[in-house]
Amino acid sequence: MEIYRSRMHQSLKSLSGKVTLSPEIDIIEPTDPTALLLQTSAVRKLSDQIRTAAKANAVWLSGTASEIRTFCEEQEEARGNFPAPLPIIYSGNDQDKWQKLAEYGVCAVMISCKVTTVNDLKSTELKKQSEEALALGLQPIPEIILEASTASTWRDEHFIESLVSDITLIIGQEPACLVLKVEENDDTGGEEETTLPPVPKSLSKQLPILGSISVMAGGNRMGAATKLLKEEGYTGGILRKACLPSPFAKDLDLVGRFWSSCIEDLKSTKSKSFQFLTRNYMDKSMPVEWAKYQKSVIDSGALGNPEDNISINSDNGDYQGF
């Protein structure tokens, strides 16, 4: 059990201080007979993609027990190699699976608790479910769910300190990791910027504290959410399945390719707005000549009518960056 704690600490906290990123994946069992026959190989390929291409820090998984077992087996085959196997955390809500999942190699289970104040934790199932998880050799990971209106009032660092202290007393040990999820108010329409409770630097060095990113991919929304986590002191983020364009969800190959591109882009240190200034000593001004050339191409109609609007259909998987 201590091995699981150690693995999660190493994976979910970056020594360089960068935000760690881990996707939440719901493996949907296909209804098509042919796809059902190919499901095992599809799950194995997905597992490999998340570890080697996406280079995720961990994976939060839900699905049938057999599919999770296949995912765990593929990860275990990578032991001793690089990248090493990822910690697998069960994010589903079927507690009857816990015993089997522990046997398959799942490290931890996420226990969701919706609260308004820190004192509300005592009236949740956190203590009972944590004891059951620990008895099976699984690490309990509390997911504290706050409404946006509540989160906006938790602007003092002592709120998170008190939260961790109370959780430690309730489950009998310091959690291996803590997840904080802020739910948007329905009446805002998602237009207001999310406010996150700040995490003290001393606490983020002590244990992984992750924020929850649930924005739809596109328009740099995920990038902005990741940046906010870093600014507020979080060690990492869970990229929730809500980020995934809905048409992708049933195709595991698309799921793997999406998360690979997404996490690579979010972790990239390359500048997204490269600019430079230079001089030239040519007889003609190159910027002016280039502008003239661009105008001639546009005026020729080769690029279509500039007044035509190109619509972005997010429901069908269209997106502008992450």
XYZ file of C-alpha atoms in Angstrom:
322
model
C 0.000 0.000 0.000
C 2.907 2.358 0.762
C 4.271 1.553 -2.684
C 1.071 2.957 -4.224
C 1.383 6.133 -2.149
C 4.979 6.554 -3.224
C 4.164 5.985 -6.904
C 1.380 8.538 -6.854
C 3.534 11.124 -5.069
C 6.263 10.689 -7.662
C 3.865 10.807 -10.606
C 1.530 13.596 -9.515
C 4.213 16.013 -8.272
C 6.812 17.433 -10.646
C 10.282 18.072 -9.232
C 10.637 21.000 -11.627
C 7.387 22.556 -10.407
C 5.515 22.026 -13.675
C 1.819 21.177 -13.546
C 1.233 17.435 -13.928
C -1.587 16.355 -16.257
C -3.634 13.168 -16.123
C -6.680 12.325 -18.265
C -9.951 10.879 -17.055
C -11.064 8.114 -19.421
C -14.383 6.281 -19.483
C -13.944 3.116 -21.554
C -17.307 2.669 -23.245
C -18.122 -0.897 -24.248
C -19.145 -1.006 -27.941
C -22.467 -2.416 -29.107
C -21.215 -3.365 -32.572
C -20.266 -7.111 -32.604
C -17.113 -6.546 -34.679
C -15.920 -3.689 -32.476
C -16.648 -5.826 -29.415
C -14.294 -8.529 -30.707
C -11.558 -5.932 -31.187
C -12.126 -4.216 -27.827
C -9.257 -5.918 -26.005
C -6.664 -4.848 -28.574
C -8.201 -1.349 -28.660
C -7.881 -1.019 -24.862
C -4.271 -2.225 -24.981
C -3.446 0.302 -27.699
C -5.127 3.078 -25.691
C -3.106 2.141 -22.607
C 0.126 2.306 -24.607
C -0.820 5.664 -26.164
C -1.552 7.297 -22.808
C 1.792 6.134 -21.403
C 4.163 6.567 -24.375
C 2.595 9.197 -26.654
C 0.617 11.352 -24.224
C 3.235 10.903 -21.450
C 0.482 11.422 -18.889
C 1.385 11.428 -15.200
C -1.425 9.052 -14.210
C -4.785 7.911 -15.550
C -8.235 8.116 -13.953
C -10.204 5.216 -15.336
C -13.759 3.897 -15.404
C -15.428 1.143 -17.414
C -16.117 -2.567 -17.014
C -13.870 -4.602 -14.727
C -12.529 -6.673 -17.650
C -11.558 -3.562 -19.633
C -9.795 -2.019 -16.645
C -7.989 -5.331 -16.125
C -6.743 -5.251 -19.726
C -5.538 -1.665 -19.258
C -3.715 -2.621 -16.030
C -2.090 -5.653 -17.648
C -0.701 -3.585 -20.528
C 0.712 -1.039 -18.076
C 2.321 -3.765 -15.974
C 4.092 -5.178 -19.042
C 5.988 -1.881 -19.262
C 7.543 -2.309 -15.807
C 11.302 -1.899 -16.005
C 11.022 0.132 -19.198
C 10.635 3.821 -19.977
C 8.105 5.329 -19.702
C 7.224 3.344 -16.586
C 3.686 2.115 -15.844
C 1.249 4.842 -14.842
C -0.652 4.853 -11.546
C -4.265 3.899 -12.298
C -7.016 5.466 -10.197
C -10.601 4.243 -10.449
C -12.920 7.218 -10.985
C -16.172 5.301 -11.425
C -18.934 5.019 -8.826
C -19.373 1.218 -8.659
C -17.988 0.266 -5.271
C -18.735 -3.432 -5.912
C -15.772 -3.485 -8.330
C -13.207 -2.344 -5.775
C -12.026 -5.805 -4.689
C -11.432 -7.001 -8.253
C -9.755 -3.732 -9.209
C -7.362 -4.064 -6.272
C -6.393 -7.516 -7.552
C -5.833 -6.160 -11.076
C -3.362 -3.486 -9.925
C -5.452 -0.330 -9.542
C -3.686 1.970 -7.056
C -6.520 4.061 -5.682
C -10.195 4.986 -5.824
C -11.670 8.464 -5.991
C -14.308 9.266 -3.363
C -16.483 12.265 -4.233
C -17.731 14.568 -1.464
C -19.835 17.655 -2.160
C -19.436 20.240 0.597
C -20.223 23.857 1.391
C -18.022 24.117 4.477
C -15.146 22.017 5.809
C -17.421 20.738 8.583
C -19.686 19.118 5.967
C -17.088 16.365 5.470
C -18.266 14.640 8.642
C -21.716 14.028 7.148
C -20.378 12.416 3.931
C -19.447 8.789 3.212
C -15.745 9.652 3.193
C -14.835 7.858 6.432
C -16.757 4.672 5.651
C -15.613 4.393 2.039
C -12.005 5.241 2.924
C -11.904 2.467 5.516
C -13.274 -0.005 2.974
C -10.740 1.088 0.354
C -7.799 0.824 2.782
C -8.940 -2.644 3.858
C -8.629 -3.754 0.212
C -5.191 -2.175 -0.193
C -6.475 0.795 -2.212
C -5.599 4.404 -1.491
C -8.680 6.619 -0.972
C -8.453 9.897 -2.889
C -11.029 12.468 -1.768
C -12.579 14.590 -4.513
C -13.938 17.716 -2.837
C -16.698 19.274 -4.928
C -17.484 22.948 -4.370
C -19.994 25.199 -6.065
C -18.412 28.223 -7.748
C -20.179 30.558 -5.308
C -18.564 28.711 -2.386
C -15.124 28.475 -3.999
C -15.071 32.239 -4.526
C -15.232 32.724 -0.730
C -12.324 30.327 -0.030
C -9.659 32.886 -0.949
C -7.587 32.459 2.192
C -4.994 29.663 2.123
C -6.117 28.388 5.524
C -9.255 26.845 3.941
C -7.220 24.231 2.062
C -4.976 23.674 5.085
C -8.050 23.040 7.258
C -9.499 20.783 4.560
C -6.408 18.555 4.453
C -6.210 18.495 8.254
C -9.844 17.406 8.623
C -9.556 14.774 5.881
C -6.486 13.328 7.619
C -8.428 13.013 10.886
C -11.438 11.431 9.152
C -9.601 8.753 7.139
C -6.878 8.148 9.732
C -3.950 9.118 7.512
C -2.868 11.906 5.215
C -4.434 11.335 1.780
C -2.093 10.211 -0.977
C -3.620 12.947 -3.107
C -6.438 15.491 -2.962
C -8.685 16.574 -5.836
C -10.649 19.820 -5.838
C -13.484 20.298 -8.311
C -15.379 23.576 -8.723
C -18.844 23.281 -10.279
C -20.015 26.228 -12.330
C -23.309 27.849 -11.365
C -26.009 27.153 -13.939
C -27.071 30.791 -14.147
C -23.631 32.012 -15.286
C -23.733 30.067 -18.531
C -20.014 29.282 -18.063
C -19.061 32.828 -19.003
C -17.544 33.870 -15.668
C -13.942 32.928 -14.944
C -13.630 30.114 -12.417
C -12.229 31.079 -9.013
C -10.071 28.457 -7.322
C -9.131 28.349 -3.627
C -5.365 29.003 -3.416
C -3.019 26.247 -2.213
C -0.185 27.171 0.199
C 3.250 26.438 -1.262
C 4.251 24.517 1.862
C 1.240 22.224 1.450
C 1.755 21.589 -2.277
C 5.296 20.420 -1.448
C 3.835 18.011 1.101
C 1.270 16.184 -1.052
C -0.209 16.348 -4.563
C -3.217 18.665 -4.756
C -4.960 18.522 -8.104
C -7.516 20.774 -9.717
C -10.233 19.566 -12.049
C -10.334 20.812 -15.664
C -13.729 20.233 -17.285
C -13.831 22.797 -20.107
C -14.461 21.700 -23.695
C -11.285 21.616 -25.770
C -10.840 24.575 -28.087
C -10.097 28.283 -28.051
C -7.213 27.727 -25.585
C -9.755 27.069 -22.812
C -7.820 24.078 -21.457
C -4.568 26.032 -21.657
C -6.079 28.891 -19.665
C -7.442 26.467 -17.052
C -4.031 24.794 -16.714
C -2.362 28.183 -16.293
C -4.850 29.082 -13.532
C -3.997 25.883 -11.629
C -0.313 26.801 -11.741
C -0.999 30.358 -10.553
C -3.064 29.142 -7.581
C -0.423 26.664 -6.394
C -1.897 23.325 -7.536
C 0.581 20.554 -8.318
C -1.447 19.217 -11.228
C -4.768 18.792 -12.940
C -7.187 16.068 -13.963
C -8.340 16.545 -17.538
C -11.931 15.387 -17.184
C -13.807 13.439 -19.826
C -16.006 16.520 -20.409
C -13.012 18.040 -22.282
C -13.292 15.339 -24.940
C -15.455 16.169 -28.001
C -18.505 13.893 -27.697
C -18.104 12.160 -31.113
C -14.683 10.848 -29.973
C -15.858 9.110 -26.803
C -16.839 5.755 -28.338
C -13.720 5.388 -30.519
C -10.782 4.427 -28.287
C -8.270 5.183 -31.049
C -9.588 8.750 -31.283
C -9.590 9.009 -27.480
C -5.917 8.022 -27.360
C -4.913 10.336 -30.197
C -6.854 13.237 -28.702
C -5.257 12.960 -25.259
C -1.809 12.444 -26.798
C -2.066 15.672 -28.793
C -3.760 17.542 -25.979
C -1.308 16.710 -23.188
C 1.710 17.206 -25.450
C 0.434 20.661 -26.369
C -0.404 21.659 -22.782
C 3.003 20.508 -21.522
C 4.895 22.165 -24.360
C 7.295 24.913 -23.327
C 7.323 26.398 -26.828
C 6.024 29.939 -27.091
C 2.497 30.132 -28.495
C 3.046 33.756 -29.624
C 6.498 33.913 -31.211
C 7.551 37.404 -32.286
C 10.819 38.917 -33.421
C 12.283 42.150 -34.745
C 14.904 42.315 -37.473
C 16.536 44.763 -39.841
C 17.276 44.405 -43.496
C 19.386 46.491 -45.819
C 17.711 45.558 -49.122
C 16.639 48.151 -51.651
C 12.984 47.096 -51.269
C 11.119 46.804 -48.002
C 10.340 43.094 -47.584
C 7.386 43.634 -45.209
C 5.805 46.012 -47.724
C 6.421 43.679 -50.672
C 5.047 40.739 -48.694
C 1.920 42.716 -47.769
C 1.396 43.588 -51.454
C 1.716 39.931 -52.426
C -0.776 38.836 -49.765
C -3.284 41.453 -50.926
C -2.964 40.347 -54.546
C -3.681 36.725 -53.575
C -6.711 37.716 -51.498
C -8.058 40.014 -54.219
C -7.715 37.227 -56.798
C -10.290 35.145 -54.909
C -7.946 32.157 -54.569
C -8.626 31.989 -50.831
C -12.386 32.407 -51.158
C -14.511 35.295 -50.022
C -12.958 36.834 -46.871
C -16.425 37.834 -45.705
C -17.586 34.221 -45.560
C -17.855 32.967 -41.965
C -16.377 29.587 -41.095
C -18.456 28.024 -38.361
C -16.914 25.861 -35.655
C -19.061 22.864 -34.725
C -17.807 21.733 -31.304
C -20.400 18.942 -31.118
C -18.835 17.262 -34.139
C -15.293 17.543 -32.845
C -14.195 20.879 -34.361
C -11.923 22.862 -32.065
C -9.390 25.684 -32.169
C -6.319 24.548 -30.234
C -6.697 23.217 -26.690
